[in-house]
XYZ file of C-alpha atoms in Angstrom:
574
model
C 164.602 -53.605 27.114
C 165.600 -56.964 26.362
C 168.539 -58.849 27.178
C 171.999 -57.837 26.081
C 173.664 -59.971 23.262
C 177.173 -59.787 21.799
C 177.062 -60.341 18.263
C 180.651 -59.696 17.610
C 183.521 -59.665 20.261
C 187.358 -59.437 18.846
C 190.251 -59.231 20.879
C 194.562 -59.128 19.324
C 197.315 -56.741 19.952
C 198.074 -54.270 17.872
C 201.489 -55.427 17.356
C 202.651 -59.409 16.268
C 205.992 -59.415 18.825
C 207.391 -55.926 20.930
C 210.300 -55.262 21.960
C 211.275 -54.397 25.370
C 209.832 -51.015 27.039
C 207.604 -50.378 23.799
C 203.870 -49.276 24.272
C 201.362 -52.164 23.621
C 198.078 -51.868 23.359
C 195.007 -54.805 23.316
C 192.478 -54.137 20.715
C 189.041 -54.779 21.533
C 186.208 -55.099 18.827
C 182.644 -55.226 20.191
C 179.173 -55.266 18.430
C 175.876 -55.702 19.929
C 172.203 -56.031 19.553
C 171.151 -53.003 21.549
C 172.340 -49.742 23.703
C 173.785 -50.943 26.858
C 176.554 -49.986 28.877
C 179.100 -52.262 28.818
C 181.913 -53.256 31.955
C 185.493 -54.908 30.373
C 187.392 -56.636 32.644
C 190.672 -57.045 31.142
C 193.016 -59.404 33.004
C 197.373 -59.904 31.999
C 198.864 -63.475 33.124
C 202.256 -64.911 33.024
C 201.029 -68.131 32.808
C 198.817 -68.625 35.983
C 200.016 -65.391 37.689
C 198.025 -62.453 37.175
C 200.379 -59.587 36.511
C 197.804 -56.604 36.233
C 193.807 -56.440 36.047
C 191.756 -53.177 35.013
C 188.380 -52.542 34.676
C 186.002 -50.063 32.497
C 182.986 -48.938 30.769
C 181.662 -48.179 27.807
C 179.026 -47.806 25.791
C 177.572 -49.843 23.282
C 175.401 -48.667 20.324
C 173.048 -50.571 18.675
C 174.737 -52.735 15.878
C 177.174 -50.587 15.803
C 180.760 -51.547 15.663
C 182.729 -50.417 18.538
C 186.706 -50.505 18.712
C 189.139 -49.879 21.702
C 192.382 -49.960 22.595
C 193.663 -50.735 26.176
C 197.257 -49.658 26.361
C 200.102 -51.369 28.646
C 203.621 -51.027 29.256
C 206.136 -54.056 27.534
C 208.201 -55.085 30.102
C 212.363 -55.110 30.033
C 212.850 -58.305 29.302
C 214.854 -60.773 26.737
C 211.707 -63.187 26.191
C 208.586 -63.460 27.929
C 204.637 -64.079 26.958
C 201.258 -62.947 28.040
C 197.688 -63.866 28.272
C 195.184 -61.386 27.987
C 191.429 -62.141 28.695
C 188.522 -60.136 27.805
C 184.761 -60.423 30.135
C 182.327 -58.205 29.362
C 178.984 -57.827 31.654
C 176.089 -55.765 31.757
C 174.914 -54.690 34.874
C 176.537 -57.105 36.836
C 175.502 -60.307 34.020
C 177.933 -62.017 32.257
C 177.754 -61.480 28.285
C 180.960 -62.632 26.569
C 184.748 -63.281 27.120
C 187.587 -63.764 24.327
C 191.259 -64.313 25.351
C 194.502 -63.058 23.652
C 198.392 -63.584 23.766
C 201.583 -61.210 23.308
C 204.824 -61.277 24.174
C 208.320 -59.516 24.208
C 211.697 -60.637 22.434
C 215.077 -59.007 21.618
C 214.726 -59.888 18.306
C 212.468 -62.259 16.941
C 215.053 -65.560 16.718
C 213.713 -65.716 20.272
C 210.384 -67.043 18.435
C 210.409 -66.790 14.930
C 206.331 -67.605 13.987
C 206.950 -67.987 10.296
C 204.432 -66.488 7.683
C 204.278 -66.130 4.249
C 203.471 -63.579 1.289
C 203.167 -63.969 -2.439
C 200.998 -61.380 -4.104
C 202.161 -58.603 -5.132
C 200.172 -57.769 -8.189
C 199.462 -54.288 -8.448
C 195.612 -54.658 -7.536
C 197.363 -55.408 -4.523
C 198.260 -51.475 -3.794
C 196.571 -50.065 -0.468
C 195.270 -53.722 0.402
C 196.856 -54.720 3.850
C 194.062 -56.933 5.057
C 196.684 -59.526 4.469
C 199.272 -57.425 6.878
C 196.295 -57.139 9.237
C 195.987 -61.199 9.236
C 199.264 -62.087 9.827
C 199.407 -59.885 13.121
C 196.098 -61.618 14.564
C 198.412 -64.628 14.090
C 201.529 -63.000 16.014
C 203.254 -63.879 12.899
C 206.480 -62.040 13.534
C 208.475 -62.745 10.382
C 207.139 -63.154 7.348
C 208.617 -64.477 3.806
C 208.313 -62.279 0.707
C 208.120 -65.625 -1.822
C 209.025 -64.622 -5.608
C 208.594 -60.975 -4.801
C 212.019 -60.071 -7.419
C 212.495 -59.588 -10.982
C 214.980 -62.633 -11.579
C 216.964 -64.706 -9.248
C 220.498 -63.778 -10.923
C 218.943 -59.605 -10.462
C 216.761 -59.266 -7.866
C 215.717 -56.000 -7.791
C 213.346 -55.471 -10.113
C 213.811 -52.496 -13.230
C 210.951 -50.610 -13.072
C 207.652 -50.430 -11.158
C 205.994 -53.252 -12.529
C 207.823 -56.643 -13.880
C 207.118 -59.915 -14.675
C 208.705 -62.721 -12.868
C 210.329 -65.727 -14.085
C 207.329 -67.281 -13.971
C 205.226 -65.242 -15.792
C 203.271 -63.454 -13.274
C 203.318 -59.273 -13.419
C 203.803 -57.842 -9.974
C 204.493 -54.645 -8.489
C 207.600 -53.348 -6.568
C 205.966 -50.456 -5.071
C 202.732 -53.274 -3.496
C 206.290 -55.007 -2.108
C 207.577 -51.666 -0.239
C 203.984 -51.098 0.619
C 204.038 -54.342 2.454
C 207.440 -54.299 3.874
C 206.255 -50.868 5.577
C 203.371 -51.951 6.821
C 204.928 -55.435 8.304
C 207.394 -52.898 10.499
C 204.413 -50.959 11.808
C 202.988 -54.222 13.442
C 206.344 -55.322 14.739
C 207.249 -57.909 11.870
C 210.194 -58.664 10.269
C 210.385 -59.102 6.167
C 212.841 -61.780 4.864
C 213.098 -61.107 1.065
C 213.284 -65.023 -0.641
C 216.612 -65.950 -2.446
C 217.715 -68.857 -3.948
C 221.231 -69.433 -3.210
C 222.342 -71.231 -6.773
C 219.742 -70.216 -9.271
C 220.350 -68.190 -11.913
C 218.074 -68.077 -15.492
C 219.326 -69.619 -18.338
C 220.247 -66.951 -20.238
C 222.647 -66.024 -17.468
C 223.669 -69.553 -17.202
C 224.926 -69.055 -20.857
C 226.545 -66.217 -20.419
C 228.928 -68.024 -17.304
C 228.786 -71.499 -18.027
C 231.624 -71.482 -16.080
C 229.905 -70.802 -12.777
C 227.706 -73.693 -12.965
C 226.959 -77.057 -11.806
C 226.871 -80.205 -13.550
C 226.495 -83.798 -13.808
C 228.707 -86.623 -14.325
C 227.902 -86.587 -18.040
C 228.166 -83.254 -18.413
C 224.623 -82.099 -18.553
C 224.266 -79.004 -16.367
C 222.135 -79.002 -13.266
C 218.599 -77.258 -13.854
C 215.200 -76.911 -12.537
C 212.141 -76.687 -15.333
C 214.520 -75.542 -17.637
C 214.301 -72.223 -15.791
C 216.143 -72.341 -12.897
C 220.332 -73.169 -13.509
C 222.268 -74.249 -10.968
C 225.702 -72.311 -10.035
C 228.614 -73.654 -7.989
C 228.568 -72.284 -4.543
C 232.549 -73.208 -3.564
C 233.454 -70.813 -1.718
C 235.861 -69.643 -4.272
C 232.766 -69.140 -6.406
C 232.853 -65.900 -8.443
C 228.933 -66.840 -8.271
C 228.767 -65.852 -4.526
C 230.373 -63.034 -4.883
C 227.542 -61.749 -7.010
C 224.834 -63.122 -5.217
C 225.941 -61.669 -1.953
C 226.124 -58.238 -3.618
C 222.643 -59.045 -5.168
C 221.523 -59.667 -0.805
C 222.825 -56.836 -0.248
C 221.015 -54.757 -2.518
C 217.666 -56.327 -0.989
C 219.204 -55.423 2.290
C 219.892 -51.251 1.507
C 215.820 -51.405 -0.226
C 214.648 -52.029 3.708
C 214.302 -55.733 3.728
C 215.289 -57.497 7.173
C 216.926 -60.473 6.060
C 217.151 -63.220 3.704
C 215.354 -66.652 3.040
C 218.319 -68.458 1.858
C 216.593 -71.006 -0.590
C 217.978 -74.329 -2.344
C 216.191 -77.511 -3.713
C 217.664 -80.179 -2.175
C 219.206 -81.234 -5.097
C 222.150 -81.854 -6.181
C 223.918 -83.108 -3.182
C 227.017 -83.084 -4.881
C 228.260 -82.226 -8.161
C 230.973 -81.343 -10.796
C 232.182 -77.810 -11.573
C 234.614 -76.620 -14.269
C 238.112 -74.959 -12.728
C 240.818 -74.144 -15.110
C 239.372 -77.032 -17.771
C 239.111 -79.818 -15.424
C 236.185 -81.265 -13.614
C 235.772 -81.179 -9.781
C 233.914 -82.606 -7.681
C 231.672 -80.432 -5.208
C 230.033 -81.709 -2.176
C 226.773 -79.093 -1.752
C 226.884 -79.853 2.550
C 230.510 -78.709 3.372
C 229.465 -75.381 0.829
C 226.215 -74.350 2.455
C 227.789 -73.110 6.588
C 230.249 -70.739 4.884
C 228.190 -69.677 2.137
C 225.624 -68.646 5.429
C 228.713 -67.384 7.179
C 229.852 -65.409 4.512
C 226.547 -63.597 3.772
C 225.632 -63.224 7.598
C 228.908 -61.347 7.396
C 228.537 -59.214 4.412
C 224.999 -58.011 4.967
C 225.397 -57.065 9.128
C 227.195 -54.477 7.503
C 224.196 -52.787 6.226
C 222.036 -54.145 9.186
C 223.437 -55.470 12.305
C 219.917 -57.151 13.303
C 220.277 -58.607 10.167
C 218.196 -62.082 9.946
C 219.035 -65.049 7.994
C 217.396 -68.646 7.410
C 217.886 -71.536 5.772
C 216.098 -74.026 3.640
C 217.155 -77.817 4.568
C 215.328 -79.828 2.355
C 214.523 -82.859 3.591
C 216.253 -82.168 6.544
C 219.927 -82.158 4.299
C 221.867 -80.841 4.786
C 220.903 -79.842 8.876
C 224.336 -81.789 10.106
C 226.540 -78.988 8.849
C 224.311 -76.477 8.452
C 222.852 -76.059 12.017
C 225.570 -74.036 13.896
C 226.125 -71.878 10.894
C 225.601 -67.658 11.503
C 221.619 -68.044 10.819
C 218.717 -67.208 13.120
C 217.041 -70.687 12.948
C 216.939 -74.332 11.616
C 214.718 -74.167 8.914
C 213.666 -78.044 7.523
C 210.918 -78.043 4.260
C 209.648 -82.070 5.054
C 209.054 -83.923 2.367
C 208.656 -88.121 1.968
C 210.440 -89.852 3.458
C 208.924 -88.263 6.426
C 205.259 -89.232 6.342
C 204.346 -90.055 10.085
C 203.383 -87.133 12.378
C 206.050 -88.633 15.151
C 208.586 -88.258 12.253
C 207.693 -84.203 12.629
C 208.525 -84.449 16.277
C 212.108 -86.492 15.599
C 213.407 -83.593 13.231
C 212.261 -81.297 15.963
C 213.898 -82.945 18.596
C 217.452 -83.404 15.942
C 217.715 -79.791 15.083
C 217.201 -78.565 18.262
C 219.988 -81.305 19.459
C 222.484 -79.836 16.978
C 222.141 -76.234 17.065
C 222.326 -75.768 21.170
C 220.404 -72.274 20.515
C 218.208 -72.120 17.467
C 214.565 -72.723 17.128
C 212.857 -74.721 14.307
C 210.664 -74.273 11.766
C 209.356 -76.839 10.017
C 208.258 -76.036 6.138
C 205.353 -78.518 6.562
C 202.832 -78.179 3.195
C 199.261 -79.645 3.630
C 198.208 -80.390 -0.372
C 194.806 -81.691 1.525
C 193.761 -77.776 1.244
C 194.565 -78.040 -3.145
C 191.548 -76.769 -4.770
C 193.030 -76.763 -7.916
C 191.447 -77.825 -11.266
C 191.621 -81.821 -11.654
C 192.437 -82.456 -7.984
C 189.328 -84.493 -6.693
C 190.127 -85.062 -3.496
C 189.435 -81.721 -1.865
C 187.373 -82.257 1.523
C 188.056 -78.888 3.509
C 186.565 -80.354 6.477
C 189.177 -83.169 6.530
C 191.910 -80.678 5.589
C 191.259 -79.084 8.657
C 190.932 -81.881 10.686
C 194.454 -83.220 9.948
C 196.041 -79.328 10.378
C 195.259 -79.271 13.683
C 197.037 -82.444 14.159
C 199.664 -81.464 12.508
C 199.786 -78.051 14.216
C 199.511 -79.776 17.744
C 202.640 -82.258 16.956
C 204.852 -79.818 15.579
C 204.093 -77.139 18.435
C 204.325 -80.041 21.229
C 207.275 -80.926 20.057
C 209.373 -77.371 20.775
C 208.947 -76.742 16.612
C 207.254 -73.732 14.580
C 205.143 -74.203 11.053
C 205.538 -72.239 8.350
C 201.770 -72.716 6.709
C 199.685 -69.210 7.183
C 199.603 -66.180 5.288
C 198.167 -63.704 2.487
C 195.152 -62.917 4.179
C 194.008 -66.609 6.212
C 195.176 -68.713 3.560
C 197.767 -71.780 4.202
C 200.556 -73.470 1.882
C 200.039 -76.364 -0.224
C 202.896 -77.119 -1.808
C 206.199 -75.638 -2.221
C 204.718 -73.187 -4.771
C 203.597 -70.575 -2.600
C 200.909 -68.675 -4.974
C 199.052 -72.393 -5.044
C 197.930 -71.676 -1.391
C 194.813 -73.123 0.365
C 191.620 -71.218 2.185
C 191.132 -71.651 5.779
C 186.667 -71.538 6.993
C 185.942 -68.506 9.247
C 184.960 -71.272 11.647
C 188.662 -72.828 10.936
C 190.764 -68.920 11.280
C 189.375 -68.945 14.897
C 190.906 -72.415 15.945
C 194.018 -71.874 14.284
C 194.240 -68.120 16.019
C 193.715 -69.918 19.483
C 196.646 -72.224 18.348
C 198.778 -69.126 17.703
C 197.607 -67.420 21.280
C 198.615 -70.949 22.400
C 202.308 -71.033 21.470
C 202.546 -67.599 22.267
C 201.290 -67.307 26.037
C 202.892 -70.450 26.792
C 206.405 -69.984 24.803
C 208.543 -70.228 27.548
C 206.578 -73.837 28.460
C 206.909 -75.199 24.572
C 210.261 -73.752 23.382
C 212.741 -72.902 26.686
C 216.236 -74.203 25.366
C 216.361 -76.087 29.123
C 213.907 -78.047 28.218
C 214.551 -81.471 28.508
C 212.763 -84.315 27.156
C 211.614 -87.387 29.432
C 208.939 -88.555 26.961
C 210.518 -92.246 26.775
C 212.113 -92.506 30.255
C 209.605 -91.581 32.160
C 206.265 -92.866 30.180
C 205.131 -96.421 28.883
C 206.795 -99.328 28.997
C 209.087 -100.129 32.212
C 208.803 -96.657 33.033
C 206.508 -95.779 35.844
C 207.723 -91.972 36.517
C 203.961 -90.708 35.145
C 201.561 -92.752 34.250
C 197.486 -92.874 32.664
C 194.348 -94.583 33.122
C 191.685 -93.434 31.102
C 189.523 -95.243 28.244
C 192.564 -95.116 25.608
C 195.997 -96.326 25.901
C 198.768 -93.829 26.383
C 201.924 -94.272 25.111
C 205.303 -92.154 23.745
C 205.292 -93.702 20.552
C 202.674 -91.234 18.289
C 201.001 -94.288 17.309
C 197.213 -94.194 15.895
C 194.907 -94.648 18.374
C 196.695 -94.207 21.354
C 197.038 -90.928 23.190
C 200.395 -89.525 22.350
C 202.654 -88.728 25.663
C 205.288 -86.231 25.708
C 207.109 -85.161 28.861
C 209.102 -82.384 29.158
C 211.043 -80.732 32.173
C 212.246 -77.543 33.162
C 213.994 -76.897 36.511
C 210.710 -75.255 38.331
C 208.522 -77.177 35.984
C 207.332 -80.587 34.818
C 205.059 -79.936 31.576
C 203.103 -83.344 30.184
C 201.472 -83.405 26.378
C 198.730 -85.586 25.535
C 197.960 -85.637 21.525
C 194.828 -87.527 21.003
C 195.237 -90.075 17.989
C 192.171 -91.740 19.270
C 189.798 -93.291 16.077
C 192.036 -91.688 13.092
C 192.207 -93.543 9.980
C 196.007 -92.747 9.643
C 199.040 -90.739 11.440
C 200.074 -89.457 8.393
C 201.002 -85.706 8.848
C 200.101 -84.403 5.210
C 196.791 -86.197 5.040
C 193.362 -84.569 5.855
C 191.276 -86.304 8.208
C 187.382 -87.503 7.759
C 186.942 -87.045 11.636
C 188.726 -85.474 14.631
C 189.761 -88.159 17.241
C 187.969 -89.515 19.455
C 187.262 -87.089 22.587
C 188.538 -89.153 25.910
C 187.570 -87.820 29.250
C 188.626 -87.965 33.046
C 192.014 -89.416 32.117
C 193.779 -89.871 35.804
C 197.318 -88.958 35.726
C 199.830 -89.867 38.361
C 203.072 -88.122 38.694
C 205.769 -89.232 40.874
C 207.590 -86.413 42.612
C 211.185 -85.377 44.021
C 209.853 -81.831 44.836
C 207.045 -79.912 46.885
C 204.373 -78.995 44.145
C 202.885 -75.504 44.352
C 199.918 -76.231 41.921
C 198.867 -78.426 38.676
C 197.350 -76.417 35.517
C 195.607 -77.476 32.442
C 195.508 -75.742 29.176
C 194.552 -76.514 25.972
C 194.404 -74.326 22.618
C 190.916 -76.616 22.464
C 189.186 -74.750 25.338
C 187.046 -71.840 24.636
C 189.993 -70.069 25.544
C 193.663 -70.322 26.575
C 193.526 -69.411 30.111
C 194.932 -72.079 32.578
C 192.710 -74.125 34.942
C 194.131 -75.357 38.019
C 193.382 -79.388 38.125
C 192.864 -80.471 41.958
C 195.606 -82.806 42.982
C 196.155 -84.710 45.564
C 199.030 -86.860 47.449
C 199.276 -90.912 46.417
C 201.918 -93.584 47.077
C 204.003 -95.234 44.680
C 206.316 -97.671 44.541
C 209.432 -94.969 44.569
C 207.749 -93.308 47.291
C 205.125 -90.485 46.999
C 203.216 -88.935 43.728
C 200.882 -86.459 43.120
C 197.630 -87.605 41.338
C 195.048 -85.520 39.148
C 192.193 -85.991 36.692
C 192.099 -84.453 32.920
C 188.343 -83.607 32.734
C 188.763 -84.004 28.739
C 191.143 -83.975 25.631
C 189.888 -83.124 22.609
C 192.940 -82.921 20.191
C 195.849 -80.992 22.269
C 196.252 -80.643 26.468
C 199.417 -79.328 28.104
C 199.280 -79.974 31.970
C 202.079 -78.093 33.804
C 202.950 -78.915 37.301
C 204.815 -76.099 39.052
C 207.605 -76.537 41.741
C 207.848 -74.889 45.040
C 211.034 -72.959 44.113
């Protein structure tokens, strides 16, 4: 008998989020070349701790596919995350190991990973690989994008409709989905545009619109109408009853939708014009529906589209679950995504946010030359690693491992095999280390303590490292917690640009042995690395080692190597 060889090895659980004191359970996929028993050594960490190890056997058929389910006990708590990792041996020899992530919430504003869906064409009915996707990317709520029959009448007339723009879908494939999201623990936000009505409707209440300063009303393609949303609006009263008919068909919330224009505009009120300014309209049209619709569900979620980041200054405390920003130009620069970041989480105290981030570098459509999927990938993961660095969330995955493009979902990109498995490591990433990435303490140091006059950590490697996101530097961020001091490098090293959108011909430049040296107020109990670059997620504890300073005494270690994304984390003696 030959040696034993893992041809397949799969490891997600069965559910995207739980809640507390659910049952969990790891699913294990295995497939190998020959009979063998196989020993699993399955191993749960809160961050470097190991909470609970088992161990078994099975055994393994020849090229047969083999799938198991290890079940554990979610914990009673408000927010926590997990790694899981998977080693399998035969007799005694090492063979294979994948790694894994879960975690527990309340409800899932605790971490809202954003996803999408857009098909629901009746070929679509009994096909949930899409469902089963999203969960292997612990994508816990996910958009229903032009699922309804119009904007002005959402719920669609009879089985099958077509939308406003022209496609023929199904309302049962959208129940179908909506069931099958709850199953894995997601949530399903039904898409609504807050102002758009069709223009027939339009006619028919001229007098709820919105319109320019000469008069012309306020459209979008001809299609899409604009209606005044003053809170005196006979418009939201029926839009709010149209939410809340989305609401009582099982939806969890609404994707409150707008499009960034106008800003401000006239409306028509007993036959004289006045003037409506879009920003002071927006919080208690939010407040309003929050309201409304908690009658039919109290869990009831809500978010927000701020175009361009308008209008985020009034909108950010409002009654939603998150600070939703779509980015468009005039934010180009990938340290552009981390200054929204760090203003929304700055206004809102207690929301997280998601940044609508399309990548049109994944466009294969007809006439558009400049497809390089390579390149496309290159620059995701860039563009993943800033946003997630920088305490953010990116709405870009779903349907079945495909990723937006523009702000048409339908016209969505393909993700490689090769590509699915680093962007599910990126996923594991945010999830096992949430608490690290998106704590509401956190508190960020990046320019105080890094480059220039600052000498609180510093770097000597081949690069420069600076807190500016510059191209080829290394990117610094520093955050701090009060038992933790958690360090970001984002290697810029050899790119051609640092703009967020664009693909990239290469990856950056891999640096090694970068020496970092951390001055310290506190007794350190250890110094971990982990990267969603490794071959997996787990932590590895960086030897460190006592140095002077001028301020007094720091701790010094060496980052064997940073390939796009390393978090160190330096624990406190509590």
């Amino acid at each position: 008998m030959g040696q034993v060889k893992i041809h397949h090895l799969d490891v997600y659980p069965d559910k995207a989020q739980y809640h507390p004191r659910e049952q969990g359970s790891i699913i294990v996929e295995i497939a190998g070349n020959q009979e063998a028993m196989i020993q699993i050594k399955v191993s749960f960490k809160r961050l470097h701790q190991l909470e609970w190890e088992e161990k078994m056997e099975i055994y393994l058929e020849k090229a047969i596919f083999k799938q198991i389910s290890i079940p554990f006990e979610v914990p009673n708590e408000i927010w926590e995350g997990f790694g899981v990792n998977i080693q399998l041996f035969a007799n005694g020899k090492y063979l294979a190991q994948k790694s894994t992530a879960w975690d527990v919430v309340d409800h899932w504003r605790r971490a809202p990973r954003y996803g999408f869906l857009s098909d629901f064409h009746q070929d679509e009915k009994g096909q949930l690989n899409d469902v089963d996707s999203l969960n292997k990317f612990h994508l816990n709520i996910i958009q229903f994008y032009d699922w309804m029959y119009r904007h002005d009448n959402m719920i669609p007339p009879a089985e099958n409709f077509v939308d406003p723009m022209g496609r023929t879908l199904s309302y049962p494939v959208v129940r179908e989905k909506i069931n099958a999201l709850h199953e894995k623990g997601m949530a399903a936000l039904a898409y609504g545009a807050v102002y758009a009505s069709l223009k027939d409707f339009h006619e028919q209440h001229k007098e709820w619109g919105l319109y320019k300063n000469n008069g012309d009303p306020y459209h979008l393609i001809d299609i899409f109408y604009i209606m005044d949303i003053s809170p005196d609006s006979p418009w939201n009263k029926h839009m709010i009853s149209e939410f809340r008919k989305v609401m009582e068909e099982g939806f969890d919330g609404i994707h409150m939708d707008q499009y960034g224009f106008p800003k401000k505009a006239f409306r028509h009120v007993n036959g004289r014009k006045e003037l409506v300014d879009l920003a002071n309209c927006y919080p208690a049209l939010i407040n309003q529906t929050k309201k409304h619709l908690k009658e039919v569900n109290a869990e009831v979620g809500l978010i927000f589209n701020n175009v361009s980041n308008y209008p985020v200054h009034t909108t950010a405390k409002a009654d939603q679950d998150a600070i939703y920003i779509e980015v468009w130009p005039p934010v180009i620069h990938l340290r552009e995504l981390k200054a929204l970041i760090d203003r929304g989480r700055e206004l809102s105290d207690d929301k997280h946010v998601i940044l609508s981030a399309y990548l049109p570098s994944f466009k294969q459509t007809e006439g558009y030359d400049q497809y390089d999927q390579t390149a496309a990938e290159n620059g995701a993961l860039l563009t993943m690693a800033t946003i997630f660095a920088s305490g953010g969330y990116h709405l870009l995955i779903g349907e079945e491992n495909k990723v937006l493009t523009e702000a048409y979902y339908p016209s969505y990109g393909t993700m490689s095999n090769i590509f699915i498995e680093e962007v599910r490591k990126y996923y594991d990433f945010i999830v096992r280390y949430g608490k690290l990435l998106y704590d509401h303490q956190l508190v960020d140091l990046s320019f105080v303590y890094t480059g220039g006059i600052n000498t609180e950590i510093s770097f000597q490697g081949e690069a420069a490292y600076t807190p500016n996101g510059d191209v080829n530097t290394v990117w610094t961020m520093v955050k701090q917690l009060p038992d933790y001091q958690i360090i970001h490098l984002i290697n810029l090293v050899g790119l051609e640009d640092d703009y967020w959108e664009h693909g990239k011909k290469q990856r950056p430049k891999k640096q090694k042995e970068i020496t970092c040296t951390v001055l310290i107020e506190k007794e350190v109990n250890g110094v971990y690395l982990a990267s969603p670059d490794f071959e997996n997620t787990e932590p590895i504890k960086l030897n460190d080692q006592i140095v002077s300073h001028e301020h007094g005494k720091a701790i010094q270690f060496t980052i064997p190597t940073l390939s796009i994304w390393d978090m160190v984390y330096i624990e406190f003696v509590q």
